[in-house]
N, CA and C of each residue as an Amber inpcrd file, in Angstrom:
protein
   534
  10.9980000  81.7060000 112.5660000  12.1060000  81.9290000 111.6750000
  12.5730000  83.3640000 111.8480000  13.8490000  83.5620000 111.9510000
  14.4750000  84.8710000 112.1710000  14.8890000  85.4900000 110.8580000
  14.8350000  86.8000000 110.8060000  15.3230000  87.5100000 109.6190000
  16.7240000  88.0000000 109.8600000  17.3550000  87.6400000 110.9500000
  18.7370000  88.0490000 111.2510000  19.7150000  87.1480000 110.5770000
  20.8340000  87.7300000 110.1440000  21.9750000  86.9240000 109.7250000
  22.6580000  86.4090000 110.9880000  23.5930000  85.4970000 110.8400000
  24.3150000  84.9570000 112.0390000  25.0390000  86.0800000 112.7310000
  25.7710000  86.9210000 112.0100000  26.4880000  88.0050000 112.6610000
  25.5490000  89.0880000 113.1720000  24.4340000  89.2960000 112.4800000
  23.4190000  90.2630000 112.9740000  22.7990000  89.8130000 114.2870000
  22.5350000  88.5310000 114.3550000  21.9290000  87.9580000 115.6080000
  22.9360000  88.1260000 116.7590000  24.2000000  87.8660000 116.5050000
  25.2250000  87.9860000 117.5480000  25.3300000  89.4420000 118.0040000
  25.3950000  90.3210000 117.0740000  25.5230000  91.7570000 117.3840000
  24.2930000  92.2510000 118.1540000  23.1180000  91.8150000 117.7480000
  21.8980000  92.2140000 118.4110000  21.8530000  91.6400000 119.8110000
  22.3230000  90.4230000 119.9920000  22.4040000  89.8030000 121.3260000
  23.3360000  90.6030000 122.2220000  24.5030000  91.0050000 121.6770000
  25.4230000  91.8210000 122.4580000  24.7960000  93.1650000 122.8470000
  24.0560000  93.7640000 121.9080000  23.3500000  95.0240000 122.1890000
  22.3220000  94.8390000 123.3230000  21.5790000  93.7270000 123.2410000
  20.5920000  93.4500000 124.2960000  21.2480000  93.2910000 125.6440000
  22.3640000  92.5870000 125.6960000  23.1060000  92.4580000 126.9630000
  23.6150000  93.8010000 127.4380000  24.0840000  94.6370000 126.5150000
  24.5420000  95.9920000 126.9020000  23.3770000  96.8070000 127.4750000
  22.1980000  96.6820000 126.9070000  21.0500000  97.4010000 127.4210000
  20.6360000  96.9000000 128.7910000  20.6870000  95.6120000 128.9870000
  20.3810000  95.0380000 130.3400000  21.4200000  95.5760000 131.3340000
  22.6730000  95.6470000 130.9140000  23.7440000  96.1650000 131.7850000
  23.4950000  97.6400000 132.0940000  23.1300000  98.3890000 131.0790000
  22.8570000  99.8260000 131.3070000  21.7020000 100.0350000 132.2810000
  20.7130000  99.1380000 132.2270000  19.5950000  99.2010000 133.1680000
  20.0830000  99.0410000 134.6220000  21.0210000  98.1130000 134.8140000
  21.5960000  97.8750000 136.1460000  22.4290000  99.1160000 136.5650000
  23.2030000  99.6460000 135.6340000  24.0270000 100.8150000 135.9540000
  23.1460000 102.0480000 136.2690000  22.0410000 102.1980000 135.6200000
  21.1060000 103.2810000 135.9510000  20.5080000 103.0910000 137.3370000
  20.1940000 101.8370000 137.6810000  19.7430000 101.5080000 139.0290000
  20.7840000 101.9040000 140.0510000  22.0460000 101.6670000 139.7450000
  23.1500000 102.0550000 140.6400000  23.2110000 103.5610000 140.8400000
  23.0360000 104.3040000 139.7490000  23.0570000 105.7840000 139.8130000
  21.8780000 106.2900000 140.6690000  20.7290000 105.6300000 140.5540000
  19.5480000 106.0330000 141.2830000  19.6400000 105.6390000 142.7650000
  20.3770000 104.5960000 143.1030000  20.5340000 104.1020000 144.4770000
  22.0180000 103.8310000 144.7750000  22.8390000 104.8480000 144.7880000
  24.3030000 104.6460000 144.9200000  24.7200000 103.9630000 146.1870000
  23.9420000 104.0830000 147.2600000  24.3210000 103.4440000 148.5230000
  23.9870000 101.9830000 148.5510000  23.2640000 101.4880000 147.5640000
  22.8700000 100.0850000 147.5440000  23.8910000  99.1970000 146.8690000
  24.8580000  99.7640000 146.1630000  25.7990000  98.9940000 145.3620000
  27.2380000  99.2460000 145.8130000  28.0760000  98.2390000 145.7150000
  29.5260000  98.3720000 145.8520000  30.1790000  98.3890000 144.5010000
  29.7820000  97.4610000 143.6290000  30.3800000  97.3670000 142.3160000
  29.5190000  96.6570000 141.3120000  29.8060000  96.8660000 140.0480000
  29.1690000  96.1250000 138.9570000  30.2880000  95.7340000 137.9970000
  30.3110000  94.4700000 137.6770000  31.2680000  93.9280000 136.7040000
  30.5010000  93.3340000 135.5160000  31.0000000  93.6140000 134.3250000
  30.3360000  93.0880000 133.1190000  31.2780000  92.1510000 132.4040000
  30.7430000  91.1100000 131.8350000  31.5170000  90.1480000 131.0530000
  32.7710000  89.7330000 131.8250000  32.6060000  89.1490000 132.9960000
  33.7220000  88.8320000 133.8200000  34.5270000  87.6010000 133.3450000
  33.9610000  86.8130000 132.4890000  34.5800000  85.6330000 131.9530000
  34.9270000  84.6200000 133.0350000  34.2000000  84.6490000 134.1290000
  34.4040000  83.6940000 135.2180000  33.1260000  82.8440000 135.2840000
  33.1770000  81.6480000 134.7470000  32.0110000  80.7970000 134.8200000
  30.9220000  81.1950000 133.8200000  29.7070000  80.7000000 134.0260000
  28.6350000  80.9510000 133.1010000  27.5560000  81.8520000 133.6600000
  27.8410000  82.5290000 134.7460000  26.9680000  83.5690000 135.2750000
  27.7690000  84.8560000 135.2360000  28.3040000  85.1650000 134.0580000
  29.3470000  86.1730000 133.9310000  28.9100000  87.4490000 133.2330000
  27.7020000  87.5380000 132.7460000  27.3040000  88.7190000 131.9690000
  27.2400000  89.9810000 132.8320000  26.5430000  89.8650000 133.9800000
  26.4420000  91.0240000 134.8800000  26.6120000  90.4850000 136.3100000
  27.6630000  90.9640000 136.9960000  27.8600000  90.5800000 138.3800000
  27.8180000  91.8330000 139.2490000  26.8830000  91.8690000 140.1720000
  26.6420000  93.0220000 140.9950000  26.9680000  92.6970000 142.4200000
  27.8080000  93.5050000 143.0410000  28.0410000  93.3600000 144.4700000
  27.2600000  94.4520000 145.1810000  26.3410000  94.0420000 146.0300000
  25.4980000  94.9940000 146.7580000  26.2130000  95.4880000 148.0150000
  25.6950000  96.5360000 148.5710000  26.2930000  97.1820000 149.7540000
  26.4300000  96.2100000 150.8910000  25.5530000  95.2430000 151.0410000
  25.5920000  94.2890000 152.1280000  26.5720000  93.1230000 151.8960000
  27.2960000  93.1550000 150.7460000  28.2680000  92.1300000 150.4420000
  27.7140000  90.9330000 149.6660000  26.4240000  90.9450000 149.3970000
  25.8620000  89.8440000 148.6140000  25.9720000  90.1880000 147.1360000
  25.8580000  89.1620000 146.3090000  25.9940000  89.3150000 144.8570000
  24.7470000  88.9660000 144.1250000  24.5410000  89.6170000 143.0080000
  23.5500000  89.2550000 142.0080000  24.3130000  88.8250000 140.7770000
  24.0860000  87.6040000 140.3410000  24.8080000  87.0770000 139.1520000
  23.7480000  86.8450000 138.0770000  23.8980000  87.6160000 136.9490000
  22.8900000  87.6020000 135.9240000  23.4800000  87.1140000 134.5950000
  22.7600000  86.1940000 133.9660000  23.1290000  85.7050000 132.6850000
  22.0290000  86.2080000 131.7120000  22.4740000  86.8580000 130.6250000
  21.5620000  87.4300000 129.6570000  21.5600000  86.6030000 128.3850000
  20.3610000  86.2170000 127.9320000  20.2210000  85.4680000 126.6770000
  19.1980000  86.1360000 125.7970000  19.5950000  86.5030000 124.6010000
  18.6960000  87.1510000 123.6440000  18.3780000  86.1710000 122.5670000
  17.1050000  86.1780000 122.1370000  16.7070000  85.3500000 121.0130000
  16.0910000  86.2340000 119.9270000  16.4520000  85.9490000 118.7210000
  15.9920000  86.7950000 117.5940000  14.5110000  86.5610000 117.2910000
  13.9960000  85.4250000 117.6110000  12.5880000  85.1010000 117.4100000
  11.8960000  85.1280000 118.7890000  11.2890000  86.2590000 119.1320000
  10.7380000  86.4170000 120.4860000   9.5470000  85.4810000 120.7610000
   9.0300000  84.8350000 119.7180000   7.9070000  83.9010000 119.9070000
   8.4090000  82.5000000 120.2870000   9.7040000  82.2370000 120.0370000
  10.2660000  80.9190000 120.3540000  10.3250000  80.7890000 121.9050000
   9.8280000  79.6630000 122.3740000   9.7090000  79.4580000 123.8240000
  10.8310000  78.5890000 124.3640000  11.2470000  78.9160000 125.5870000
  12.2030000  78.0940000 126.2800000  11.5020000  76.8620000 126.8550000
  12.0550000  75.6920000 126.5840000  11.5050000  74.4730000 127.1680000
  12.6410000  73.7480000 127.8770000  12.2390000  72.7000000 128.6080000
  13.2410000  71.9050000 129.3210000  14.2500000  71.3010000 128.3680000
  13.8170000  71.0120000 127.1370000  14.7300000  70.4100000 126.1510000
  15.8920000  71.3490000 125.8720000  15.5870000  72.6380000 125.7680000
  16.6190000  73.6280000 125.4540000  17.5710000  73.8020000 126.6620000
  17.0320000  73.7810000 127.8740000  17.8210000  74.0210000 129.0560000
  18.6900000  72.8240000 129.4290000  18.2760000  71.6020000 129.0090000
  19.0260000  70.4150000 129.3510000  19.8190000  69.8250000 128.1680000
  19.7010000  70.4880000 127.0020000  20.3800000  70.0150000 125.7990000
  21.8940000  70.0390000 125.9920000  22.5460000  68.9340000 125.6310000
  24.0150000  68.8430000 125.6430000  24.4780000  68.7740000 124.1760000
  25.0400000  69.8650000 123.7030000  25.5300000  69.8830000 122.3250000
  26.7910000  69.0370000 122.2130000  27.0010000  68.5420000 121.0030000
  28.1600000  67.6980000 120.7760000  29.4050000  68.5990000 120.7730000
  30.4560000  68.1090000 121.3930000  31.7590000  68.7880000 121.3670000
  32.8170000  67.8800000 120.7880000  33.9890000  68.3960000 120.6540000
  35.1050000  67.6290000 120.0770000  35.4540000  66.3910000 120.9190000
  35.3340000  66.5180000 122.2130000  35.7420000  65.4360000 123.1120000
  34.5440000  64.7850000 123.8220000  33.3320000  65.0690000 123.3400000
  32.1390000  64.5450000 123.9770000  31.1070000  65.6450000 124.1590000
  30.0150000  65.3210000 124.7720000  28.9490000  66.3230000 124.8830000
  29.3690000  67.4770000 125.8190000  28.9600000  68.6940000 125.4020000
  29.1920000  69.8960000 126.2190000  28.1520000  69.9260000 127.3340000
  28.4330000  70.6090000 128.4130000  27.4190000  70.7200000 129.4850000
  26.1860000  71.4870000 129.0100000  25.0420000  71.1460000 129.5580000
  23.8110000  71.8790000 129.2640000  23.8570000  73.2730000 129.9170000
  22.9260000  74.1260000 129.5320000  22.8360000  75.4290000 130.1850000
  22.6520000  75.3140000 131.6810000  21.7390000  74.4010000 132.1070000
  21.5030000  74.2130000 133.5250000  22.8010000  73.7550000 134.2300000
  23.5450000  72.8850000 133.6230000  24.7900000  72.4180000 134.2300000
  25.7890000  73.5540000 134.3510000  25.8800000  74.3790000 133.3440000
  26.8070000  75.5350000 133.3860000  26.4190000  76.4850000 134.4950000
  25.1260000  76.7900000 134.5880000  24.6910000  77.7700000 135.6060000
  24.8180000  77.1910000 137.0140000  24.5290000  75.9220000 137.1910000
  24.6460000  75.2840000 138.4520000  26.0990000  75.2400000 138.9140000
  27.0050000  74.9150000 138.0080000  28.4260000  74.8850000 138.3300000
  28.9150000  76.2990000 138.6500000  28.5210000  77.3040000 137.8980000
  28.9590000  78.6740000 138.1730000  28.4630000  79.1430000 139.5250000
  27.2380000  78.8110000 139.8810000  26.7200000  79.1920000 141.1970000
  27.4510000  78.4610000 142.3210000  27.7470000  77.1750000 142.1250000
  28.5070000  76.4170000 143.1350000  29.9490000  76.9860000 143.2600000
  30.5610000  77.3130000 142.1340000  31.9260000  77.8820000 142.1340000
  31.9340000  79.2160000 142.8700000  30.9200000  80.0450000 142.6190000
  30.8530000  81.3570000 143.3080000  30.7810000  81.1640000 144.7900000
  29.9910000  80.2270000 145.2310000  29.8740000  79.9450000 146.6940000
  31.2050000  79.4090000 147.2370000  31.8460000  78.5160000 146.4900000
  33.1400000  77.9750000 146.8980000  34.1910000  79.0710000 147.0400000
  34.1060000  80.0700000 146.1850000  35.0430000  81.1900000 146.2020000
  34.6720000  82.2480000 147.2180000  33.7060000  81.9710000 148.0640000
  33.3530000  82.8770000 149.1570000  32.3340000  83.9490000 148.8320000
  31.7630000  83.8910000 147.6530000  30.7120000  84.8690000 147.3050000
  29.3970000  84.4770000 148.0120000  28.7790000  85.4700000 148.6150000
  27.4430000  85.2750000 149.1390000  26.4690000  85.6910000 148.0610000
  25.9020000  84.7500000 147.3950000  25.0170000  85.0150000 146.2760000
  23.5960000  85.1730000 146.7810000  23.0350000  86.3880000 146.5770000
  21.6670000  86.6580000 146.9940000  20.7080000  86.3450000 145.8440000
  21.2090000  86.4880000 144.6130000  20.3470000  86.2330000 143.4370000
  21.2510000  85.7170000 142.2980000  20.7840000  84.6740000 141.6300000
  21.3600000  84.2040000 140.3860000  20.1840000  84.0660000 139.4530000
  20.2980000  84.5790000 138.2300000  19.1510000  84.5780000 137.3620000
  19.5060000  84.6060000 135.8750000  18.5670000  84.0970000 135.1100000
  18.5990000  84.1980000 133.6460000  17.6650000  85.3560000 133.2820000
  18.1340000  86.2810000 132.4580000  17.2970000  87.3230000 131.8780000
  17.1980000  87.0420000 130.3830000  15.9930000  86.8790000 129.8830000
  15.8450000  86.6370000 128.4490000  14.5680000  87.2660000 127.9270000
  14.6020000  87.6110000 126.6600000  13.4040000  88.1690000 125.9930000
  12.4540000  87.0640000 125.5530000  12.8910000  85.8250000 125.5590000
  12.0700000  84.7050000 125.1680000  11.0130000  84.3820000 126.2540000
   9.8300000  83.9380000 125.8300000   8.8790000  83.4300000 126.8400000
   9.2230000  81.9670000 127.2080000   8.6860000  81.5530000 128.3190000
   8.8270000  80.1530000 128.7360000   7.7080000  79.3390000 128.1030000
   7.9750000  78.0620000 127.9440000   6.9190000  77.1670000 127.4150000
   5.8050000  77.1050000 128.4880000   4.6620000  76.6390000 128.0290000
   3.5410000  76.5140000 128.9790000   3.8890000  75.5670000 130.1310000
   4.6510000  74.5190000 129.8180000   5.0510000  73.5570000 130.8970000
   5.9080000  74.2850000 131.9200000   6.9190000  74.9950000 131.4830000
   7.8070000  75.7170000 132.4420000   6.9900000  76.7460000 133.1810000
   6.1530000  77.5070000 132.5340000   5.3460000  78.5280000 133.1980000
   4.5140000  77.9280000 134.3440000   3.9930000  76.7260000 134.1170000
   3.1720000  76.0620000 135.1300000   4.0070000  75.6030000 136.3120000
   5.3400000  75.5740000 136.1670000   6.2270000  75.0560000 137.2200000
   7.0200000  76.1800000 137.8980000   6.6980000  77.4550000 137.5880000
   7.4160000  78.5810000 138.1300000   6.5720000  79.2850000 139.2060000
   7.2710000  79.7450000 140.2550000   6.6410000  80.6390000 141.2290000
   6.4830000  82.0170000 140.5900000   5.7920000  82.9130000 141.2900000
   5.6340000  84.2730000 140.7780000   6.9970000  84.9920000 140.6560000
   7.9670000  84.6360000 141.4820000   9.2530000  85.3040000 141.3910000
  10.2690000  84.5130000 140.5480000   9.7850000  83.5760000 139.7320000
  10.6630000  82.9080000 138.7460000  11.4310000  81.7340000 139.2310000
  11.1100000  81.1840000 140.3930000  11.7490000  79.9950000 140.9070000
  11.0070000  78.7800000 140.4540000  11.7310000  77.7520000 140.0400000
  11.1360000  76.4860000 139.5840000  10.6960000  75.6480000 140.8170000
   9.4840000  75.1660000 140.7820000   8.9980000  74.1940000 141.7570000
   9.5000000  72.8080000 141.3220000  10.6870000  72.4150000 141.8130000
  11.3600000  71.2110000 141.3700000  10.5060000  69.9620000 141.6260000
   9.7270000  69.9840000 142.6720000   8.9580000  68.7890000 143.0400000
   7.7930000  68.5270000 142.1100000   7.4370000  69.4840000 141.2280000
   6.3050000  69.2410000 140.2930000   6.7400000  68.9250000 138.8690000
   8.0320000  68.7860000 138.6430000   8.5030000  68.4460000 137.3120000
   8.1160000  67.0030000 136.9960000   7.9150000  66.7460000 135.6830000
   7.6360000  65.3860000 135.3220000   8.8260000  64.5040000 135.7410000
   8.5440000  63.2240000 135.9210000   9.6200000  62.3320000 136.3440000
  10.7560000  62.2990000 135.3870000  10.4890000  62.3950000 134.0920000
  11.5480000  62.3700000 133.0620000  12.4590000  63.5860000 133.1850000
  11.8370000  64.7920000 133.2930000  12.6080000  66.0300000 133.4110000
  13.3310000  66.0190000 134.7350000  12.6510000  65.6610000 135.8200000
  13.2550000  65.5900000 137.1370000  14.4930000  64.7030000 137.1350000
  14.3870000  63.4900000 136.5410000  15.5190000  62.5720000 136.4980000
  16.6610000  63.1120000 135.6380000  16.3350000  63.7430000 134.4990000
  17.3630000  64.2770000 133.5900000  18.1390000  65.3730000 134.3190000
  17.4270000  66.2920000 134.9650000  18.0740000  67.3980000 135.6530000
  18.8360000  66.8940000 136.8550000  18.2700000  65.9720000 137.5880000
  18.9990000  65.4030000 138.7670000  20.3050000  64.7730000 138.3390000
  20.2660000  64.0400000 137.2460000  21.4700000  63.3880000 136.7300000
  22.4950000  64.4330000 136.2950000  22.0470000  65.4910000 135.6160000
  22.9720000  66.4820000 135.1310000  23.5690000  67.3360000 136.2370000
  22.8110000  67.5910000 137.2960000  23.2720000  68.5100000 138.3550000
  23.8860000  67.7750000 139.5460000  23.9990000  66.4770000 139.4750000
  24.6600000  65.7070000 140.5480000  23.7850000  65.2140000 141.6630000
  22.5130000  64.9970000 141.3380000  21.5730000  64.4220000 142.3140000
  20.3880000  65.3010000 142.5420000  19.3720000  64.7020000 143.0850000
  18.1120000  65.4030000 143.3150000  18.2610000  66.5470000 144.3060000
  19.0240000  66.2950000 145.3990000  19.1740000  67.3200000 146.4180000
  19.9030000  68.5540000 145.8530000  20.9560000  68.3040000 145.0780000
  21.7110000  69.4020000 144.4520000  20.8350000  70.1840000 143.4740000
  20.0430000  69.4550000 142.6690000  19.1560000  70.1150000 141.7120000
  18.0810000  70.9470000 142.4400000  17.5160000  70.3760000 143.5000000
  16.4850000  71.1350000 144.2660000  17.0960000  72.3780000 144.8780000
  18.3150000  72.2910000 145.3980000  18.9950000  73.4570000 146.0040000
  19.2680000  74.5240000 144.9260000  19.6400000  74.0950000 143.7040000
  19.8770000  75.0250000 142.6520000  18.5930000  75.8020000 142.3080000
  17.4910000  75.0900000 142.1650000  16.2170000  75.7440000 141.8190000
  15.6550000  76.5870000 142.9430000  16.0860000  76.4090000 144.1560000
  15.6510000  77.3000000 145.2560000  16.3720000  78.6460000 145.1560000
  17.4720000  78.7140000 144.4070000  18.2790000  79.9240000 144.3320000
  18.2430000  80.6160000 142.9500000  17.9820000  79.8520000 141.8880000
  18.1520000  80.4210000 140.5560000  16.7990000  80.8270000 139.9860000
  16.6960000  82.1010000 139.6060000  15.4520000  82.6110000 139.0370000
  15.4810000  82.6570000 137.5230000  14.3560000  82.3980000 136.9320000
  14.1860000  82.4790000 135.5030000  13.3140000  83.7090000 135.1940000
  13.8670000  84.6740000 134.5360000  13.1680000  85.9050000 134.2320000
  12.9180000  85.9300000 132.7240000  11.8380000  85.2490000 132.3120000
  11.4530000  85.1420000 130.9400000  10.7140000  86.4000000 130.4700000
  10.6790000  86.5760000 129.1610000   9.9090000  87.6640000 128.5560000
  10.2580000  89.0520000 129.1350000  11.5720000  89.2740000 129.2590000
  12.0390000  90.5670000 129.7160000  11.8140000  91.6320000 128.6260000
  11.9950000  92.8370000 129.0020000  11.7330000  93.9530000 128.0660000
  12.5110000  93.7590000 126.7760000  11.8870000  94.2100000 125.6780000
  12.5310000  94.0960000 124.3780000  13.6830000  95.0860000 124.2680000
  14.4820000  94.9250000 123.2460000  15.5580000  95.8740000 122.9910000
  15.0080000  97.3080000 122.8360000  13.8860000  97.3800000 122.1120000
  13.3180000  98.6910000 121.8420000  12.8900000  99.3730000 123.1120000
  12.2530000  98.6320000 124.0320000  11.7940000  99.2350000 125.2640000
  12.9810000  99.6020000 126.1550000  13.9790000  98.7390000 126.2370000
  15.1840000  99.0500000 127.0450000  15.8670000 100.2740000 126.4840000
């Protein structure tokens, strides 16, 4: 249970995203020859919070998610949940990120990294399915989760390709540490 009000949670989430952005900008100052540009809140797709173009022309696309209850864990249910919308169910988070990554590639971006940065921990199930660098081992998912994600992302091959590229960076530094 969070002690934040709705507007307080939103403002704190924006602050967390700003701090993650500042961390990237400090990295740029420390290594100016490694970066070409950094764009924040680009409003292009769902990997829009921090877009970094590196000196070699590749991109890092980062989505930042802050949770007010740092003990709440991310599970597959949260990542595949389709909220109700006015004209039908909205896309899940995984669908949004997969589409944004595909759109970036279609638009000629060479994406070297696409990732979720969050202060939340992953559930034990997800932790058991992640590599050390935050990539999901798609072949070890339960058949139910595998089928749900495959259906949402347009097939098993498309889902497997997404998970080969998209990193999950759970339990990132707190606002206070940043």
